[in-house]
């Protein structure tokens, strides 16, 4: 490739254009070529950071009954054969560490989703190199190798972040509720005098209800989700309300899409098995896109509607009975529960803020810098430099067809030129040739409407002297 300066210029220009296209895909483009059908590029990664990742974190949050069981078991195991007089802080440490360790999976999952989206962006930006498949494959291979290294380093940093959170519990944080406030709140919760939050609107939008009557079929409604209920209306004017569904005791689960349907479906149901809507055990809802489904599920989690759990390992009915019998244990469980809830709120807020920053610095910025500064050097250092500019068979076939078309047009123009020259020379040799005269216009003959009358006159007399 070094022997041909034209190929060198072509490679440099293509890599520069690829770098600009990659940066536009990440940072956003104001050109007319904008995808209006789905999120892609930087917009998709932004959705992963602020929609999908928080949803996965909320999905990993504890269930209320399960949390109380774990706290009760931890307190009983810490006390042993002794009768506990005080609330043990070791139970708080054990429960919090278990919840923090569960955050590692959604963080690593977010990293995998961002890397997958980056690979799609790279493949899309190299489509203009389809004429040279060897060069395109080489560039994709080099960037994928660098991206894999950045992914490993990023996951190591995320693991270190989880280890940092596990190593030290900052109970002096300004947002932490503290032991005294936790006790006061526990007493209010036990006595039933706690102030319940107001009914706040969480999300509005269109969804489709599938399990209606066979005659009506599936239909779109305007849904309004609040912290207490789910209501749907005929349209977004919110004048004709169709139904109001309280959210107490409701769970959400994934459902398989209908036959020949591209909509994403999920269901709401009561865990005790009673009817949720008319005679239906579950309410089947669907969204037009996966991103919209994820957003609705995250909104349901904010409203306290948690996903269905596959199975319960242990019912631990003895802990529930002991908690009901022993008011001191119930109070201790309530205090630890308030402390865990407050501290995990701090950890979740910090995780939602820091993990996207780590991924952006360790993967996005590193890859963008590598493409703009080091990609050309790695392309030149490849072994098969002579084959980089080999054209694809389709491109060779198209060029041959264009050359054949060019030669055919050239021959046709040559034949037309020869015919024109022979005709003009023949016209100059013919001297007797005169151009045809224009036809003479015929005179118009006008006819009188009435015939001319003939007048009879007598003959003149003869001259005198002729006798």
Coordinates of C-alpha atoms in Angstrom, one line a residue, residues 117-315:
X117 CA -24.5 -0.7 21.6
X118 CA -21.0 0.6 20.8
X119 CA -20.4 -2.4 18.6
X120 CA -23.6 -1.6 16.7
X121 CA -22.4 2.0 16.3
X122 CA -19.0 0.9 15.0
X123 CA -20.6 -1.5 12.5
X124 CA -23.0 1.2 11.3
X125 CA -20.2 3.8 10.8
X126 CA -18.1 1.4 8.8
X127 CA -20.8 0.8 6.2
X128 CA -19.2 3.4 4.0
X129 CA -16.2 1.1 3.8
X130 CA -18.2 -1.7 2.3
X131 CA -16.3 -1.2 -1.0
X132 CA -13.2 -2.4 0.8
X133 CA -14.2 -5.4 3.0
X134 CA -10.7 -6.2 4.1
X135 CA -10.1 -2.7 5.4
X136 CA -13.5 -2.7 7.1
X137 CA -12.9 -6.0 8.8
X138 CA -9.5 -4.9 9.9
X139 CA -10.8 -1.7 11.5
X140 CA -13.7 -3.5 13.2
X141 CA -11.3 -6.1 14.6
X142 CA -8.9 -3.5 15.9
X143 CA -11.6 -1.5 17.6
X144 CA -13.3 -4.5 19.0
X145 CA -10.0 -5.7 20.6
X146 CA -9.4 -2.3 22.2
X147 CA -13.0 -2.2 23.3
X148 CA -12.6 -5.6 25.0
X149 CA -9.6 -4.3 27.0
X150 CA -11.5 -1.2 28.1
X151 CA -14.5 -3.4 29.1
X152 CA -12.3 -5.6 31.3
X153 CA -10.8 -2.5 33.0
X154 CA -14.2 -0.9 33.5
X155 CA -15.6 -4.0 35.1
X156 CA -12.5 -4.2 37.4
X157 CA -13.2 -0.6 38.5
X158 CA -16.9 -1.4 39.1
X159 CA -15.9 -4.4 41.2
X160 CA -13.6 -2.1 43.2
X161 CA -16.4 0.3 43.7
X162 CA -18.6 -2.4 45.2
X163 CA -15.7 -3.5 47.4
X164 CA -15.3 0.1 48.6
X165 CA -18.9 0.3 49.6
X166 CA -18.7 -3.0 51.4
X167 CA -15.5 -2.1 53.2
X168 CA -16.9 0.8 55.2
X169 CA -20.4 1.8 56.3
X170 CA -20.5 5.6 56.6
X171 CA -23.3 5.9 59.2
X172 CA -22.3 9.6 59.7
X173 CA -23.5 10.5 56.2
X174 CA -25.6 13.7 56.2
X175 CA -28.6 11.9 54.6
X176 CA -28.5 8.9 56.9
X177 CA -31.5 8.7 59.2
X178 CA -29.6 7.7 62.4
X179 CA -30.5 5.4 65.2
X180 CA -32.6 7.9 67.2
X181 CA -34.7 8.9 64.2
X182 CA -35.1 5.2 63.2
X183 CA -36.4 4.4 66.6
X184 CA -38.9 7.2 66.5
X185 CA -40.1 6.2 63.1
X186 CA -40.4 2.6 64.2
X187 CA -42.6 3.6 67.1
X188 CA -44.8 5.6 64.8
X189 CA -45.1 2.7 62.3
X190 CA -46.0 0.3 65.1
X191 CA -48.5 2.6 66.6
X192 CA -50.0 3.4 63.2
X193 CA -49.5 7.1 63.4
X194 CA -47.1 7.5 60.5
X195 CA -47.9 10.1 57.9
X196 CA -48.5 8.5 54.6
X197 CA -47.3 10.3 51.5
X198 CA -49.8 11.9 49.2
X199 CA -51.1 10.3 46.0
X200 CA -48.6 11.5 43.4
X201 CA -48.7 11.0 39.7
X202 CA -45.8 8.9 38.5
X203 CA -46.3 8.4 34.8
X204 CA -48.9 8.9 32.0
X205 CA -49.1 7.3 28.6
X206 CA -50.8 5.0 26.2
X207 CA -50.8 1.2 26.6
X208 CA -52.9 -1.6 25.1
X209 CA -55.2 -3.9 27.1
X210 CA -55.4 -7.4 25.5
X211 CA -57.6 -9.5 27.8
X212 CA -60.9 -7.9 27.0
X213 CA -63.9 -9.5 25.4
X214 CA -63.4 -11.4 22.1
X215 CA -65.7 -9.0 20.3
X216 CA -63.9 -5.8 21.4
X217 CA -60.4 -7.2 21.2
X218 CA -57.2 -5.3 22.2
X219 CA -57.5 -1.6 22.5
X220 CA -55.3 1.4 23.5
X221 CA -56.1 3.4 26.5
X222 CA -54.6 6.4 28.3
X223 CA -53.1 5.2 31.6
X224 CA -52.4 7.4 34.6
X225 CA -50.1 5.7 37.3
X226 CA -50.1 7.2 40.8
X227 CA -48.5 6.0 44.0
X228 CA -51.8 4.4 45.0
X229 CA -53.7 3.3 41.9
X230 CA -53.6 2.7 38.1
X231 CA -56.4 4.4 36.2
X232 CA -57.1 4.3 32.4
X233 CA -59.2 6.6 30.3
X234 CA -60.6 6.6 26.8
X235 CA -58.1 9.2 25.5
X236 CA -55.5 11.7 26.8
X237 CA -58.2 14.2 27.6
X238 CA -58.9 12.2 30.8
X239 CA -62.6 12.9 30.7
X240 CA -64.1 9.4 30.2
X241 CA -62.5 7.1 32.9
X242 CA -62.7 3.4 32.3
X243 CA -61.4 1.8 35.4
X244 CA -59.4 2.5 38.6
X245 CA -57.2 -0.3 39.9
X246 CA -55.7 -0.1 43.5
X247 CA -52.1 -1.1 43.7
X248 CA -52.2 -2.9 47.1
X249 CA -50.9 -6.4 46.8
X250 CA -50.3 -6.3 43.0
X251 CA -47.3 -7.9 41.3
X252 CA -45.9 -7.5 37.8
X253 CA -44.5 -10.3 35.6
X254 CA -43.3 -10.7 32.0
X255 CA -45.5 -12.3 29.4
X256 CA -44.8 -13.8 26.0
X257 CA -45.9 -11.7 23.0
X258 CA -49.0 -12.7 21.1
X259 CA -48.7 -14.6 17.8
X260 CA -47.5 -12.4 15.0
X261 CA -47.2 -9.4 17.3
X262 CA -44.3 -7.1 17.8
X263 CA -45.6 -5.5 21.0
X264 CA -44.0 -6.1 24.3
X265 CA -46.4 -7.6 26.9
X266 CA -46.4 -7.8 30.7
X267 CA -49.1 -8.6 33.2
X268 CA -50.4 -7.4 36.6
X269 CA -51.9 -9.8 39.0
X270 CA -52.7 -10.4 42.7
X271 CA -50.4 -12.8 44.5
X272 CA -53.3 -14.5 46.3
X273 CA -54.9 -15.4 42.9
X274 CA -58.1 -13.4 43.0
X275 CA -59.5 -11.6 40.0
X276 CA -57.8 -8.3 39.2
X277 CA -60.0 -7.0 36.3
X278 CA -63.5 -8.3 35.8
X279 CA -63.2 -12.1 35.5
X280 CA -59.5 -12.1 34.7
X281 CA -56.8 -13.3 37.0
X282 CA -54.3 -11.0 35.3
X283 CA -54.3 -7.7 33.4
X284 CA -52.4 -8.1 30.2
X285 CA -50.8 -4.8 29.0
X286 CA -48.5 -4.1 26.1
X287 CA -46.2 -1.3 24.8
X288 CA -45.1 -0.5 21.3
X289 CA -41.3 -0.7 22.1
X290 CA -39.0 -2.3 24.6
X291 CA -37.8 1.0 25.9
X292 CA -41.3 2.0 26.7
X293 CA -42.0 -1.3 28.5
X294 CA -38.8 -0.8 30.6
X295 CA -39.9 2.7 31.5
X296 CA -43.4 1.6 32.6
X297 CA -41.9 -1.3 34.7
X298 CA -39.6 1.2 36.4
X299 CA -42.6 3.4 37.1
X300 CA -44.5 0.5 38.6
X301 CA -41.5 -0.3 40.9
X302 CA -41.5 3.3 42.0
X303 CA -45.2 2.9 42.9
X304 CA -44.4 -0.2 45.0
X305 CA -45.4 -2.9 42.5
X306 CA -42.6 -5.4 42.5
X307 CA -41.9 -8.2 40.0
X308 CA -43.0 -11.7 40.6
X309 CA -40.4 -13.9 42.3
X310 CA -39.7 -17.3 40.9
X311 CA -39.9 -19.2 44.2
X312 CA -39.6 -18.6 47.9
X313 CA -36.8 -20.6 49.5
X314 CA -38.1 -20.6 53.0
X315 CA -41.4 -19.4 54.4

